[in-house]
PDB file of C-alpha atoms in Angstrom:
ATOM      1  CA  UNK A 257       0.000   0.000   0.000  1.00 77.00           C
ATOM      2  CA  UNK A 258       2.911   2.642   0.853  1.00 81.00           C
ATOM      3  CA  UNK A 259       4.212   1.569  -2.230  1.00 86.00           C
ATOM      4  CA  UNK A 260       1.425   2.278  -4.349  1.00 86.00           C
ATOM      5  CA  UNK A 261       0.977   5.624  -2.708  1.00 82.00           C
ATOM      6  CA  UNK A 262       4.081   6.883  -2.788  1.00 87.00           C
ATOM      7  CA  UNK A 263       3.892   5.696  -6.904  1.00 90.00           C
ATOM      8  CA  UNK A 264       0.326   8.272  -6.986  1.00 84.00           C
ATOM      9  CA  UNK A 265       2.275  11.212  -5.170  1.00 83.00           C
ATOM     10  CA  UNK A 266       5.102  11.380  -7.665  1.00 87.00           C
ATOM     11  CA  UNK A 267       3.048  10.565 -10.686  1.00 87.00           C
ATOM     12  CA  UNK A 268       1.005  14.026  -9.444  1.00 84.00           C
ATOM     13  CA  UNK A 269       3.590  15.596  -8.730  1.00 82.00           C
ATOM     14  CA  UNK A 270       5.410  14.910 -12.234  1.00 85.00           C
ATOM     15  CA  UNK A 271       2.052  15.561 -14.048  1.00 83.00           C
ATOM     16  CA  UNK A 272       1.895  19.319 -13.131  1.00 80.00           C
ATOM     17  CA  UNK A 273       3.701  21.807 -15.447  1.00 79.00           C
ATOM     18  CA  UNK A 274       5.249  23.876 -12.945  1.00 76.00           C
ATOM     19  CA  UNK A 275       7.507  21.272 -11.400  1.00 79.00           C
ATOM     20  CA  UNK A 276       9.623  21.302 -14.650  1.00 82.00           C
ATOM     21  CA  UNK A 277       9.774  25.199 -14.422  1.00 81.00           C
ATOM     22  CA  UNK A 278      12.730  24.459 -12.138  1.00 79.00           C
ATOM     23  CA  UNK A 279      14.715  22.482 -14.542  1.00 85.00           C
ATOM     24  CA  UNK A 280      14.407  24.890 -16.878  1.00 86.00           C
ATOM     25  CA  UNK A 281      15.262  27.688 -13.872  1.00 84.00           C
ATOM     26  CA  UNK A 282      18.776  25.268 -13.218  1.00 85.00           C
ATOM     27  CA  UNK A 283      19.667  25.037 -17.284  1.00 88.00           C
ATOM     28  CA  UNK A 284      18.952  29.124 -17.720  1.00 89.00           C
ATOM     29  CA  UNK A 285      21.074  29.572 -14.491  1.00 87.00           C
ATOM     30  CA  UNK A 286      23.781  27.412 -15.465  1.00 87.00           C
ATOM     31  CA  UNK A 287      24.513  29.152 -18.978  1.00 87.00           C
ATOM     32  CA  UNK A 288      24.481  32.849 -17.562  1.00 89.00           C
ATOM     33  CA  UNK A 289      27.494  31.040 -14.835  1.00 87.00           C
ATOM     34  CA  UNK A 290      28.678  29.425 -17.634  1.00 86.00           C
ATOM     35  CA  UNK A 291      29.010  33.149 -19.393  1.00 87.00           C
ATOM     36  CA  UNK A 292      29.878  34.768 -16.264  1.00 88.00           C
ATOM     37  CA  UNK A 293      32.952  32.310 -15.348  1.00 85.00           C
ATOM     38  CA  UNK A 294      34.227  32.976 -19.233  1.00 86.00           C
ATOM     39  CA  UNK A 295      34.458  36.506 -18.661  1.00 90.00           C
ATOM     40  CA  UNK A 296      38.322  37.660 -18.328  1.00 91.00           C
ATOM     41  CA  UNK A 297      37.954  38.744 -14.932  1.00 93.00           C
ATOM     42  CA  UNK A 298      37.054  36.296 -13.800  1.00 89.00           C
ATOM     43  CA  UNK A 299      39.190  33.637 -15.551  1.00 88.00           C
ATOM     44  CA  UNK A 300      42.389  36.197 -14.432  1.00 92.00           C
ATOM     45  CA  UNK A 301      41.099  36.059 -10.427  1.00 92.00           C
ATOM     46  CA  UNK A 302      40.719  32.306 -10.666  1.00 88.00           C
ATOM     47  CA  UNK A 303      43.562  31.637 -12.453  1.00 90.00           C
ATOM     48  CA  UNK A 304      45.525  33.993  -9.950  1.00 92.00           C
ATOM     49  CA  UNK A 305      43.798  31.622  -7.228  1.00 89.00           C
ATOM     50  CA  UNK A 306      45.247  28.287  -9.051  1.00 87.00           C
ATOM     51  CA  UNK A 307      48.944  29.739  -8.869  1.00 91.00           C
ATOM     52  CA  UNK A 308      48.645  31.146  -5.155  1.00 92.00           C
ATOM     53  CA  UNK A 309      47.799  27.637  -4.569  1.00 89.00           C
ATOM     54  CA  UNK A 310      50.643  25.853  -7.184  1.00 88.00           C
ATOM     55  CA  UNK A 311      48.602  24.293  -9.381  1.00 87.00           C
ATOM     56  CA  UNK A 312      48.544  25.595 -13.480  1.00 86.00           C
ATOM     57  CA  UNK A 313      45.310  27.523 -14.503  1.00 83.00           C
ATOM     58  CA  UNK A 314      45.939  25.574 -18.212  1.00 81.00           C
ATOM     59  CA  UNK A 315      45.400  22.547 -16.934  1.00 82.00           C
ATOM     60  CA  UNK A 316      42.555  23.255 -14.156  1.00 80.00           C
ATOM     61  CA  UNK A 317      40.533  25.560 -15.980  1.00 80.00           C
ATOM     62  CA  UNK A 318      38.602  23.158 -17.764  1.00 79.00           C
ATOM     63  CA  UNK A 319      35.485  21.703 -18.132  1.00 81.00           C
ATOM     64  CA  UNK A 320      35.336  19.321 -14.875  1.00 83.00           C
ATOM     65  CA  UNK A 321      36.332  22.652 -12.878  1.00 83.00           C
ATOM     66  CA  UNK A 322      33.499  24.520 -14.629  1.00 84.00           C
ATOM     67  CA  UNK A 323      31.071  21.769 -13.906  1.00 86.00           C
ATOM     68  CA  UNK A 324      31.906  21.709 -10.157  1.00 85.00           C
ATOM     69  CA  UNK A 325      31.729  25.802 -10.433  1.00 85.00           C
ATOM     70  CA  UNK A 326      28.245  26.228 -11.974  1.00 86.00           C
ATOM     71  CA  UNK A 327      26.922  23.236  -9.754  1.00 87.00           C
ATOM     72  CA  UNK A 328      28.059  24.838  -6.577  1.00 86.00           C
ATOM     73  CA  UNK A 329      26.780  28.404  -7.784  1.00 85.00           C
ATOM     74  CA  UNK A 330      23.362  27.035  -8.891  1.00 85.00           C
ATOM     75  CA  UNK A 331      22.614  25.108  -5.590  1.00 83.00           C
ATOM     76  CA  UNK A 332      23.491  27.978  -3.970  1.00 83.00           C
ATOM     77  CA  UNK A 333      21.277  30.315  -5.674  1.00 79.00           C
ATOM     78  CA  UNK A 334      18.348  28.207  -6.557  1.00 80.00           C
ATOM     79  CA  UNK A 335      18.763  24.952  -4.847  1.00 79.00           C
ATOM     80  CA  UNK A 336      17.042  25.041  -1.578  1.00 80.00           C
ATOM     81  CA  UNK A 337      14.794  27.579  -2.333  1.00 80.00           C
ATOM     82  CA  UNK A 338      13.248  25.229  -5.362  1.00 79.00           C
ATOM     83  CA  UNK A 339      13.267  22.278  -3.325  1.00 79.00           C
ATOM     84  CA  UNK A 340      11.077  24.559  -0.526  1.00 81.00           C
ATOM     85  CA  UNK A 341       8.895  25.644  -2.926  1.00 79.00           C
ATOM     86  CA  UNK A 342       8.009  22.417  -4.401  1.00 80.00           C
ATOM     87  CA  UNK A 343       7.343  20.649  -0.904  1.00 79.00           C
ATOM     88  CA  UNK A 344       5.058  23.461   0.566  1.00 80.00           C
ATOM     89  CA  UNK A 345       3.456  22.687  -3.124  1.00 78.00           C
ATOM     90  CA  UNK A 346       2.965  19.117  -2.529  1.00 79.00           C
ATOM     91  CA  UNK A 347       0.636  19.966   0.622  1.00 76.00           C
ATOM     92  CA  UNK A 348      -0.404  23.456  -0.605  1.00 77.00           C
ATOM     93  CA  UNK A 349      -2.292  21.613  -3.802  1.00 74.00           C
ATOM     94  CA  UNK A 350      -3.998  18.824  -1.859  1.00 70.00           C
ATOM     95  CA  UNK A 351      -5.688  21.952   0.260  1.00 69.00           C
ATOM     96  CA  UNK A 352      -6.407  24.137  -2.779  1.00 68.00           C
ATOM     97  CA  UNK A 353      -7.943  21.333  -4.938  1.00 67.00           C
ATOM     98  CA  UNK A 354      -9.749  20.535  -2.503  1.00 66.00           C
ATOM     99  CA  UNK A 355      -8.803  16.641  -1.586  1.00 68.00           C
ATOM    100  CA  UNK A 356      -7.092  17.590   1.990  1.00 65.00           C
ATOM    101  CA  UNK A 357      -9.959  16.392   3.688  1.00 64.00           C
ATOM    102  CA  UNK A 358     -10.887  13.762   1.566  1.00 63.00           C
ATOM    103  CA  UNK A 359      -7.282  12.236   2.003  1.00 66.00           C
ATOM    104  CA  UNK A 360      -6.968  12.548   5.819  1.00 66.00           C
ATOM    105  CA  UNK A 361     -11.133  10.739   6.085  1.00 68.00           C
ATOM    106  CA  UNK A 362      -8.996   7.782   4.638  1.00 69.00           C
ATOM    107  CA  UNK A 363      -7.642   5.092   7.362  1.00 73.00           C
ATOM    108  CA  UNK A 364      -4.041   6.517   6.722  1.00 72.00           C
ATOM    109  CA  UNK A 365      -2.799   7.841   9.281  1.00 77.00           C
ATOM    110  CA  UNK A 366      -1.551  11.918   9.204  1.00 76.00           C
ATOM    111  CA  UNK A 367       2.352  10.696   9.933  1.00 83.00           C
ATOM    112  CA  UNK A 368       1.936   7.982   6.596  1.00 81.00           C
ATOM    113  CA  UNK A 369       0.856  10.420   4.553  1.00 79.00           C
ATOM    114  CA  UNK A 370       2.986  13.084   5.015  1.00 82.00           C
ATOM    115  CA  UNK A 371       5.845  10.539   4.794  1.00 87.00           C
ATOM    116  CA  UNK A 372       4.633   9.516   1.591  1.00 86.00           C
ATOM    117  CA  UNK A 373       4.723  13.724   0.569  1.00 85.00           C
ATOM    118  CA  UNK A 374       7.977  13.594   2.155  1.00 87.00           C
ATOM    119  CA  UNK A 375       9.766  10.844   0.198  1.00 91.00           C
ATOM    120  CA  UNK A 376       8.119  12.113  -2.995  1.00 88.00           C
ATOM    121  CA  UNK A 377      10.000  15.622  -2.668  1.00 87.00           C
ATOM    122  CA  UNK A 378      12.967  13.547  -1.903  1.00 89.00           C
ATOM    123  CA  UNK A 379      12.675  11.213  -5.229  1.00 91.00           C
ATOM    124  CA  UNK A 380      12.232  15.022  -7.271  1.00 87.00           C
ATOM    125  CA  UNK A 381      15.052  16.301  -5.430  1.00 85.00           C
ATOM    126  CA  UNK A 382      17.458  13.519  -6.593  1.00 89.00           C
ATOM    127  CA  UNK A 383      16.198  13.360  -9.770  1.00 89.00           C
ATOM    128  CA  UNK A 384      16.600  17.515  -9.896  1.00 86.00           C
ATOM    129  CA  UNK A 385      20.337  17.701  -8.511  1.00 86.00           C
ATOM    130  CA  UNK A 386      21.089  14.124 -11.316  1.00 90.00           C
ATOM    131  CA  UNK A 387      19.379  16.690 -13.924  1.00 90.00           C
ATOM    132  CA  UNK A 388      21.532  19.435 -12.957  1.00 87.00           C
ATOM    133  CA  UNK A 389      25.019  17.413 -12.596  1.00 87.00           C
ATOM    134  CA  UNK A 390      24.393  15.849 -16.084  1.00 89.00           C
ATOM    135  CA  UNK A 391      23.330  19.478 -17.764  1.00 88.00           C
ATOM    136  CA  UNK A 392      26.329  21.396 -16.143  1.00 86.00           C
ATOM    137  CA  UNK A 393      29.146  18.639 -17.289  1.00 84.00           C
ATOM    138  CA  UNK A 394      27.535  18.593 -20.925  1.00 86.00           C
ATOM    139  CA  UNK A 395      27.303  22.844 -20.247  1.00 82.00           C
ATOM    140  CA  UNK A 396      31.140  22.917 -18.852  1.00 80.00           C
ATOM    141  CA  UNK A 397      32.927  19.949 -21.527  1.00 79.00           C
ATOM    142  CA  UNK A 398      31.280  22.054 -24.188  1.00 72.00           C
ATOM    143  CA  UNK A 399      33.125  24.565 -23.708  1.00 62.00           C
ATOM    144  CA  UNK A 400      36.519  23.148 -24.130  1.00 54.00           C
TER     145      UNK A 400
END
């Protein structure tokens, strides 16, 4: 029975529109990083950074580097606030459509189901940050 729930609550949550507004949010966020970390500023400071530490900007300033650099800028701008938004959105819809009540007359208990919600943002979550990895090393080796 969990089972079977927890297949419902991602197959609504992947059926609404607005949870792929975020990947699109990560791949717009990653090219204007992208663009940002190619301007010559900022290759001079993090090239500068490489030698202070003895290592050559040639050979570091490529495009596993990049793909680290955009993936910790993007989590840092976008990730946990997406990831908030979509799991108040999980519980928000159930109240605004209207099915709240009709879920919690059911014998699940309150704990189950919001397990269920909870394990569902979890499932988009991993799915989100595998979606942003893969974009930002395709992004980042592109370059080169």
């Amino acid at each position: 029975m969990f089972g079977t729930q927890l297949k419902n609550e991602l197959l609504k949550l992947f059926a609404r529109k607005r949870t792929y507004i975020g990947f699109g949010a990560f791949v717009v966020v990653q090219c204007v990083i992208l663009a940002l970390l190619q301007l010559p500023k900022a290759k001079y400071r993090f090239a500068v950074l490489l030698r202070d530490n003895g290592y050559l900007p040639e050979e570091y300033y490529a495009g596993l580097t990049l793909a680290l650099l955009i993936i910790l800028f993007t989590l840092t701008l976008l990730g946990a606030l997406y990831v908030a938004l979509v799991g108040g959105d999980v519980v928000a819809k159930e109240v605004e459509d209207g099915t709240m009540r009709m879920i919690l007359s059911r014998p699940v208990s309150r704990l189950r189901l919001l397990t269920v919600k909870w394990l569902a943002v979890m499932i988009y979550t991993f799915v989100l940050m595998m979606f942003l990895g893969a974009t930002s090393l395709v992004a980042a080796t592109g370059y080169r």
